Coordinates of C-alpha atoms and ligand atoms in Angstrom, one line a residue:
M1 CA -118.9 273.2 98.6
E2 CA -115.8 274.3 97.2
I3 CA -112.6 272.6 97.1
E4 CA -108.9 273.7 96.9
I5 CA -106.6 271.4 95.1
E6 CA -103.1 271.8 94.5
K7 CA -101.1 269.1 92.2
L8 CA -100.2 265.7 93.9
G9 CA -96.7 266.1 92.8
L10 CA -96.2 262.4 92.2
P11 CA -93.6 261.1 89.9
S12 CA -94.6 259.1 86.7
E13 CA -92.9 257.4 83.8
E14 CA -92.8 259.0 80.5
N15 CA -95.8 258.0 78.1
R16 CA -97.5 256.0 80.9
P17 CA -100.1 257.0 83.5
L18 CA -99.3 258.0 86.9
L19 CA -98.9 254.4 88.4
I20 CA -99.1 253.0 91.9
A21 CA -98.0 249.3 92.2
G22 CA -97.2 246.9 94.8
P23 CA -98.7 244.1 97.1
C24 CA -102.0 244.1 98.7
S25 CA -100.2 243.6 102.0
A26 CA -96.5 243.6 103.2
E27 CA -96.3 240.1 104.1
T28 CA -92.6 239.5 104.9
E29 CA -89.6 241.8 104.2
E30 CA -88.5 239.1 101.6
Q31 CA -91.7 239.4 99.6
V32 CA -91.9 243.4 99.8
M33 CA -88.3 243.7 98.5
A34 CA -88.5 241.0 95.9
T35 CA -91.6 242.9 94.4
A36 CA -90.2 246.2 95.0
R37 CA -87.1 245.5 93.3
K38 CA -88.5 244.2 90.4
L39 CA -90.9 247.1 90.1
A40 CA -88.4 249.6 90.1
Q41 CA -86.2 247.8 87.5
N42 CA -89.4 248.2 85.4
G43 CA -89.7 252.0 85.9
V44 CA -92.3 252.1 88.4
K45 CA -92.0 255.3 90.9
I46 CA -94.5 254.8 93.6
F47 CA -94.7 251.4 95.6
R48 CA -98.0 250.3 97.3
A49 CA -98.1 248.1 100.2
G50 CA -101.0 247.4 102.8
V51 CA -99.7 247.6 106.2
W52 CA -102.9 247.5 108.0
K53 CA -105.6 245.5 106.3
P54 CA -109.4 245.8 107.0
R55 CA -110.6 242.2 106.8
T56 CA -114.3 241.6 106.4
K57 CA -114.0 238.9 108.9
P58 CA -111.8 238.1 111.8
G59 CA -109.1 235.6 111.4
G60 CA -107.8 236.7 108.2
F61 CA -104.3 238.1 107.6
E62 CA -104.6 241.5 109.2
G63 CA -101.4 243.1 108.0
Q64 CA -97.9 243.3 109.9
G65 CA -98.6 246.7 111.2
E66 CA -95.7 248.9 112.1
T67 CA -93.3 246.0 111.9
A68 CA -93.8 246.4 108.0
L69 CA -93.0 250.2 108.1
P70 CA -89.4 249.9 108.1
W71 CA -89.4 247.5 105.1
L72 CA -90.9 250.3 103.2
E73 CA -88.3 252.5 104.3
T74 CA -85.6 250.0 102.9
V75 CA -87.5 250.0 99.6
K76 CA -87.3 253.8 99.4
A77 CA -83.7 253.8 100.3
E78 CA -82.8 251.1 98.2
T79 CA -84.8 251.8 94.8
G80 CA -85.8 255.3 95.2
M81 CA -89.3 254.6 94.7
L82 CA -91.8 256.5 96.9
T83 CA -93.9 254.5 99.1
A84 CA -97.7 254.5 99.9
T85 CA -99.9 252.7 102.4
E86 CA -103.4 252.8 103.7
V87 CA -104.3 254.5 106.9
A88 CA -107.3 253.9 109.0
T89 CA -106.6 255.8 112.2
P90 CA -104.8 258.8 113.7
E91 CA -102.3 256.2 115.0
H92 CA -101.6 254.8 111.6
V93 CA -101.0 258.4 110.2
E94 CA -98.4 259.3 112.9
Q95 CA -96.6 255.9 112.3
A96 CA -96.7 256.1 108.6
L97 CA -95.4 259.6 108.8
R98 CA -92.7 258.7 111.1
H99 CA -91.4 255.9 108.8
G100 CA -91.5 258.5 106.0
I101 CA -94.4 257.1 104.0
D102 CA -95.1 259.6 101.0
L103 CA -98.7 259.0 100.0
L104 CA -101.5 258.0 102.2
W105 CA -104.5 256.4 101.0
V106 CA -107.9 255.9 102.9
G107 CA -109.4 252.4 102.4
A108 CA -113.0 252.1 101.2
R109 CA -114.4 250.7 104.4
T110 CA -113.0 253.8 106.2
T111 CA -114.4 256.3 103.8
A112 CA -117.7 255.1 104.7
N113 CA -117.5 256.1 108.2
P114 CA -117.4 259.9 108.9
F115 CA -116.3 259.7 112.3
A116 CA -113.0 257.7 111.2
V117 CA -112.7 259.8 108.2
Q118 CA -112.8 262.9 110.4
A119 CA -110.3 261.6 113.0
L120 CA -108.0 260.7 110.2
A121 CA -108.3 264.4 108.8
D122 CA -107.6 266.1 112.1
S123 CA -104.5 264.2 112.4
L124 CA -103.4 265.5 108.9
R125 CA -103.8 269.3 109.9
G126 CA -100.7 271.2 109.0
V127 CA -99.0 268.0 107.4
D128 CA -98.2 268.3 103.6
V129 CA -98.8 264.7 102.5
P130 CA -100.8 263.5 99.2
V131 CA -103.9 261.9 100.2
L132 CA -105.9 259.5 98.1
V133 CA -109.4 258.9 99.1
K134 CA -111.0 255.6 97.8
N135 CA -114.7 255.4 97.1
P136 CA -116.9 254.1 100.1
V137 CA -117.8 250.4 99.9
N138 CA -121.4 251.5 99.0
P139 CA -122.4 253.5 95.9
D140 CA -122.9 256.8 97.8
L141 CA -121.4 259.6 96.0
E142 CA -122.2 262.1 98.7
L143 CA -120.3 260.1 101.4
W144 CA -117.4 259.9 99.1
V145 CA -117.7 263.5 98.5
G146 CA -118.1 264.3 102.2
A147 CA -114.8 262.4 103.0
L148 CA -113.0 264.5 100.4
L149 CA -114.3 267.6 102.0
R150 CA -113.5 266.6 105.5
F151 CA -109.8 266.2 104.3
N152 CA -109.6 269.3 102.2
G153 CA -111.3 271.4 105.4
A154 CA -108.4 270.0 107.6
G155 CA -105.8 271.7 105.0
V156 CA -104.9 268.7 102.9
K157 CA -104.7 270.0 99.4
R158 CA -102.7 267.2 97.5
L159 CA -105.9 265.5 97.5
G160 CA -107.3 262.9 95.1
A161 CA -109.5 260.3 94.8
I162 CA -109.5 256.3 94.1
H163 CA -112.2 254.5 92.2
R164 CA -112.1 250.8 93.4
G165 CA -115.8 249.9 92.6
F166 CA -118.8 249.4 94.6
S167 CA -119.9 246.2 96.4
S168 CA -123.1 244.4 95.8
I169 CA -125.0 241.6 97.1
D170 CA -125.0 239.8 93.4
Q171 CA -122.4 237.7 92.0
K172 CA -121.2 238.9 88.7
L173 CA -118.3 239.4 86.6
F174 CA -116.5 242.5 88.6
R175 CA -115.7 242.0 92.4
N176 CA -117.0 245.5 92.7
A177 CA -119.3 246.9 90.4
P178 CA -117.5 249.7 88.3
M179 CA -120.4 252.2 88.2
W180 CA -118.6 254.6 86.1
H181 CA -120.9 257.2 86.2
L182 CA -120.1 258.1 89.8
P183 CA -116.5 258.6 89.4
I184 CA -117.3 260.9 86.5
E185 CA -119.7 262.8 88.2
L186 CA -117.2 263.2 91.0
H187 CA -115.2 264.7 88.1
R188 CA -117.6 267.2 87.0
R189 CA -118.1 268.5 90.6
F190 CA -114.2 268.7 91.3
P191 CA -112.6 269.0 87.9
T192 CA -109.0 269.9 89.2
M193 CA -109.1 266.9 91.5
P194 CA -107.1 263.9 90.2
I195 CA -109.0 260.4 90.3
V196 CA -107.0 257.1 90.0
C197 CA -108.5 253.9 88.9
D198 CA -108.1 250.4 91.1
P199 CA -108.6 248.0 88.4
S200 CA -107.6 245.3 90.6
H201 CA -110.2 245.7 93.5
I202 CA -112.8 246.4 90.8
G203 CA -112.3 243.1 88.6
G204 CA -110.8 241.1 91.4
R205 CA -109.5 238.8 88.7
R206 CA -105.8 239.4 87.5
D207 CA -107.2 238.7 83.7
L208 CA -109.4 241.8 84.0
I209 CA -106.9 244.3 84.7
A210 CA -105.7 245.2 81.3
T211 CA -109.2 246.0 80.1
L212 CA -110.2 247.9 83.0
S213 CA -107.1 249.8 83.2
Q214 CA -107.4 250.7 79.3
Q215 CA -111.1 251.4 80.1
A216 CA -110.0 253.9 82.7
M217 CA -107.4 255.7 80.4
D218 CA -110.0 256.1 77.6
M219 CA -112.4 257.8 80.0
G220 CA -109.6 260.2 81.2
F221 CA -108.7 259.1 84.6
E222 CA -105.4 260.3 86.1
G223 CA -103.5 257.3 86.9
L224 CA -103.9 253.5 88.1
I225 CA -103.0 251.7 91.3
V226 CA -102.6 248.1 90.8
E227 CA -102.0 245.2 93.0
C228 CA -98.8 243.4 92.0
H229 CA -96.8 240.7 94.1
C230 CA -93.6 238.5 93.3
N231 CA -95.7 235.5 93.6
P232 CA -99.3 236.4 93.3
D233 CA -100.5 232.8 93.9
Q234 CA -99.3 232.7 97.4
A235 CA -100.2 236.1 98.4
W236 CA -101.7 236.3 101.9
S237 CA -104.6 238.5 100.6
D238 CA -106.2 239.1 97.5
A239 CA -104.1 236.5 95.5
S240 CA -106.5 236.0 92.5
Q241 CA -106.2 239.7 91.6
Q242 CA -102.4 240.2 91.9
V243 CA -99.9 240.0 89.0
T244 CA -96.3 239.8 88.9
P245 CA -94.4 243.0 88.1
D246 CA -93.5 241.7 84.8
V247 CA -97.0 241.0 83.9
L248 CA -97.9 244.4 85.0
D249 CA -95.1 245.8 82.9
F250 CA -96.5 243.8 79.6
I251 CA -100.0 245.5 80.5
M252 CA -98.7 248.9 80.9
D253 CA -96.6 248.7 77.6
R254 CA -99.9 247.9 75.9
I255 CA -102.1 250.9 77.4
V256 CA -103.0 253.4 74.9
I257 CA -102.9 256.9 76.2
R258 CA -105.0 259.0 73.9
N259 CA -104.7 262.8 74.0
N260 CA -107.3 265.1 75.0
V261 CA -109.6 262.6 76.8
E262 CA -111.7 264.4 79.3
L263 CA -113.4 262.5 81.8
T264 CA -116.6 264.1 81.6
E265 CA -116.8 265.3 78.1
S266 CA -115.5 262.3 76.1
L267 CA -118.5 260.9 74.0
A268 CA -116.8 257.4 74.4
A269 CA -116.9 258.0 78.3
L270 CA -120.8 258.6 78.1
R271 CA -121.2 255.7 75.7
K272 CA -119.4 253.3 78.1
Q273 CA -121.7 254.4 80.6
I274 CA -124.8 253.7 78.5
D275 CA -123.2 250.2 77.8
Q276 CA -122.7 249.6 81.7
M277 CA -126.2 250.7 82.5
D278 CA -127.6 248.3 79.6
D279 CA -125.5 245.6 81.2
Q280 CA -127.3 246.1 84.5
L281 CA -130.7 246.3 83.1
M282 CA -130.3 243.1 81.3
D283 CA -128.6 241.6 84.5
L284 CA -131.9 242.8 86.4
L285 CA -134.3 241.6 83.8
T286 CA -132.6 238.1 83.9
K287 CA -133.0 238.1 87.6
R288 CA -136.5 239.1 87.5
M289 CA -137.2 236.1 84.9
R290 CA -135.6 233.8 87.2
I291 CA -138.1 234.9 90.2
C292 CA -140.8 234.7 87.4
R293 CA -140.1 231.2 87.1
E294 CA -139.9 230.3 90.7
I295 CA -143.5 232.0 91.0
A296 CA -144.5 229.2 88.2
T297 CA -143.4 226.6 90.1
Y298 CA -145.4 227.7 93.2
K299 CA -148.5 228.4 91.0
K300 CA -148.0 225.0 89.4
E301 CA -147.9 223.3 92.9
H302 CA -151.0 225.0 94.2
S303 CA -152.9 224.8 91.1
M304 CA -153.1 228.4 90.6
G305 CA -153.6 230.1 87.1
V306 CA -150.7 232.1 85.3
V307 CA -152.2 235.5 85.3
Q308 CA -153.6 237.2 88.3
T309 CA -155.0 240.4 86.7
G310 CA -155.3 242.2 90.2
R311 CA -151.5 241.8 90.5
Y312 CA -150.8 242.7 86.8
S313 CA -152.8 246.0 87.0
E314 CA -151.0 246.9 90.4
I315 CA -147.8 246.7 88.7
L316 CA -148.6 248.9 85.8
D317 CA -150.4 251.4 88.0
K318 CA -147.2 251.6 90.5
R319 CA -144.5 251.8 87.9
G320 CA -146.4 254.0 85.5
A321 CA -146.8 256.8 88.5
Q322 CA -143.2 256.0 89.4
G323 CA -142.0 256.7 85.7
A324 CA -143.9 260.0 85.8
L325 CA -142.1 260.9 89.1
C326 CA -138.9 260.2 87.3
G327 CA -139.7 262.5 84.2
M328 CA -140.9 259.7 82.0
D329 CA -144.1 259.3 80.0
P330 CA -146.2 256.7 82.0
S331 CA -147.4 255.3 78.7
F332 CA -143.7 254.4 77.8
V333 CA -143.2 252.8 81.3
K334 CA -146.5 251.1 80.7
K335 CA -145.4 249.6 77.5
I336 CA -142.2 248.4 79.0
Y337 CA -144.2 246.5 82.0
E338 CA -146.3 245.0 79.0
S339 CA -143.7 243.5 77.3
I340 CA -142.0 242.3 80.4
H341 CA -145.0 240.8 81.6
E342 CA -145.6 239.1 78.1
E343 CA -142.3 237.5 78.4
S344 CA -142.5 236.3 81.9
V345 CA -146.2 234.9 81.3
R346 CA -144.5 232.9 78.4
Q347 CA -141.8 231.7 80.7
Q348 CA -144.2 230.6 83.3
M349 CA -146.6 228.9 80.9
E350 CA -143.6 226.7 79.8
I351 CA -143.0 225.7 83.2
I352 CA -146.7 225.2 84.1
N353 CA -147.3 223.2 81.0
K354 CA -144.4 221.0 81.3
Ligands
PEP401 C1 -106.6 247.6 99.3 O1 -106.0 248.5 98.7 O2 -105.8 246.6 99.5 C2 -107.8 247.6 99.7 C3 -108.0 247.1 100.9 O3 -108.6 248.3 99.2 P1 -110.3 248.7 99.4 O4 -110.3 249.8 100.6 O5 -110.4 249.3 98.2 O6 -111.0 247.6 99.5
MN402 MN1 -106.1 244.3 98.2

């Protein structure tokens, strides 16, 4: 399906990426203004603040709602920055527009729901406001594309995407796995649509923001949306991933923007994808070995032998056939599984003979 994109028309600082910065949540007028004033002094042109917060569990801070919108109007009047907030329902859209919000984004949990996305898209018919659509929480490119097409189909042409990583059950370095190949594939499909990276939600930790931001720039992303708070440790949501306006300024000063980086075509981007996949492979192998060691304990307790040949042949046959279906040589897949099996037998022997 085709997409019709117009420029977002958002301001950015010279020699810096398009930058949207501000707190995860608008908590109090004082917190919003203190953060905004400092960001504006540091040259930031677009202020973000969550007014309605989708929380995984009830009982957390769910945002100030409409009460916070006049604070964002004050930010704009006093600092000249544009304002941005997350919308999840047509009522949010109506209220945000009524209070002069300049940029809307759709959160990851909303993008995952086509009914909610369609309702939002319908509420934006005939309205010229830029909309950025975050990837859905799950790594489903089609769902992300579908959401973008729903907005575009409703006439939203100042449209972009935000890459905020994908959740998974395993605990690892990142809060949300970047899976860079997904935004890169999105870019391949819609080359004129800008994609902004959200290093705060990918990393989940403030010390990862600089590296992730530089990585995004090296891969040719259009800009960054970064969570920034006047007193990050006291933030009512996402405290561990927020930085002060001065830290953000320090990070942005050190970002190197290389010319002519193309999101899909840069060799470095492809190598980064390979590195990322190798990380995932190592991660999976580590987990597989851990489970093999648990099996060894079971075998030891039940006086079983280490190798059950039936099970081993089943794995080789099944994975060989699966590899062939995926376009790989079955003997290559067999070799991999023989090596994995050899290492897991070695680890099991260690436990059984202890
Ligand atoms: C946010 O931007 O504060 C937010 C809730 O993000 P996400 O939808 O990416 O989880
Ligand atoms: Mn947040």
